Amino acid sequence: MYKIYKSPVGSREFRNLIIVICYFVFLALLLYFAKLGQLSWDLLLASAILWFAIEFRDEKHRNRLPNALKIGAFLLVFDFAFENSGWLAGLWQTHSSFAFGVVPIQVMGIAFFGGAAWAGYLPRKFNFWHSLSDCVVFGTFGALGEWLLIQQGLFTYSLWWTSSFAFAAYFLTWILLHFVRYRVFADTR
């Protein structure tokens, strides 16, 4: 039978992207319906650690771990600088029991473990369509996540910052992360 549309992304990569979307939808629904307050930070950190453990549970996949950890460390440093810069500029404020500047310690763990897990889930070779889809997904759920944290009383926007700017910031951050993943820390095997 003739296929009218062939996905530009391989079936494994497409399946993994759908799993990530379902995972994010589950977290969004949980944060929307359950008023967890400060526990929201812990839930998000635990989910990032779980995703990391799932990505690197297979022995054959562990050879990607060193580069994934470097990408997680890069995201941690980048997020720390970006969040504190926005805070100093008066654009947003987080509300957490444990923070460095404005960055909750849990968010630092989310950036490190989530960034490393993200690097492990990506296809080995760059695929424009997968990367574009991934940037849209992370931009969308990043902005939605901040809106949900605002509803939990854990995040506040100030001045001119809005969810639209948050989407753009996440989208551009993920473009940068794709560059770092495929150009700076490219798989050599």
Coordinates of C-alpha atoms in Angstrom, one line a residue, residues 2-11 129:
Y2 CA 1.3 3.5 -0.9
K3 CA 2.0 5.7 2.1
I4 CA 0.8 9.3 1.5
Y5 CA 2.9 10.7 4.3
K6 CA 6.2 9.4 5.6
S7 CA 7.3 10.8 8.9
P8 CA 10.6 12.7 8.6
V9 CA 11.5 11.2 11.9
G10 CA 12.3 7.5 12.5
S11 CA 9.7 5.4 14.2
W129 CA 12.3 17.7 11.9

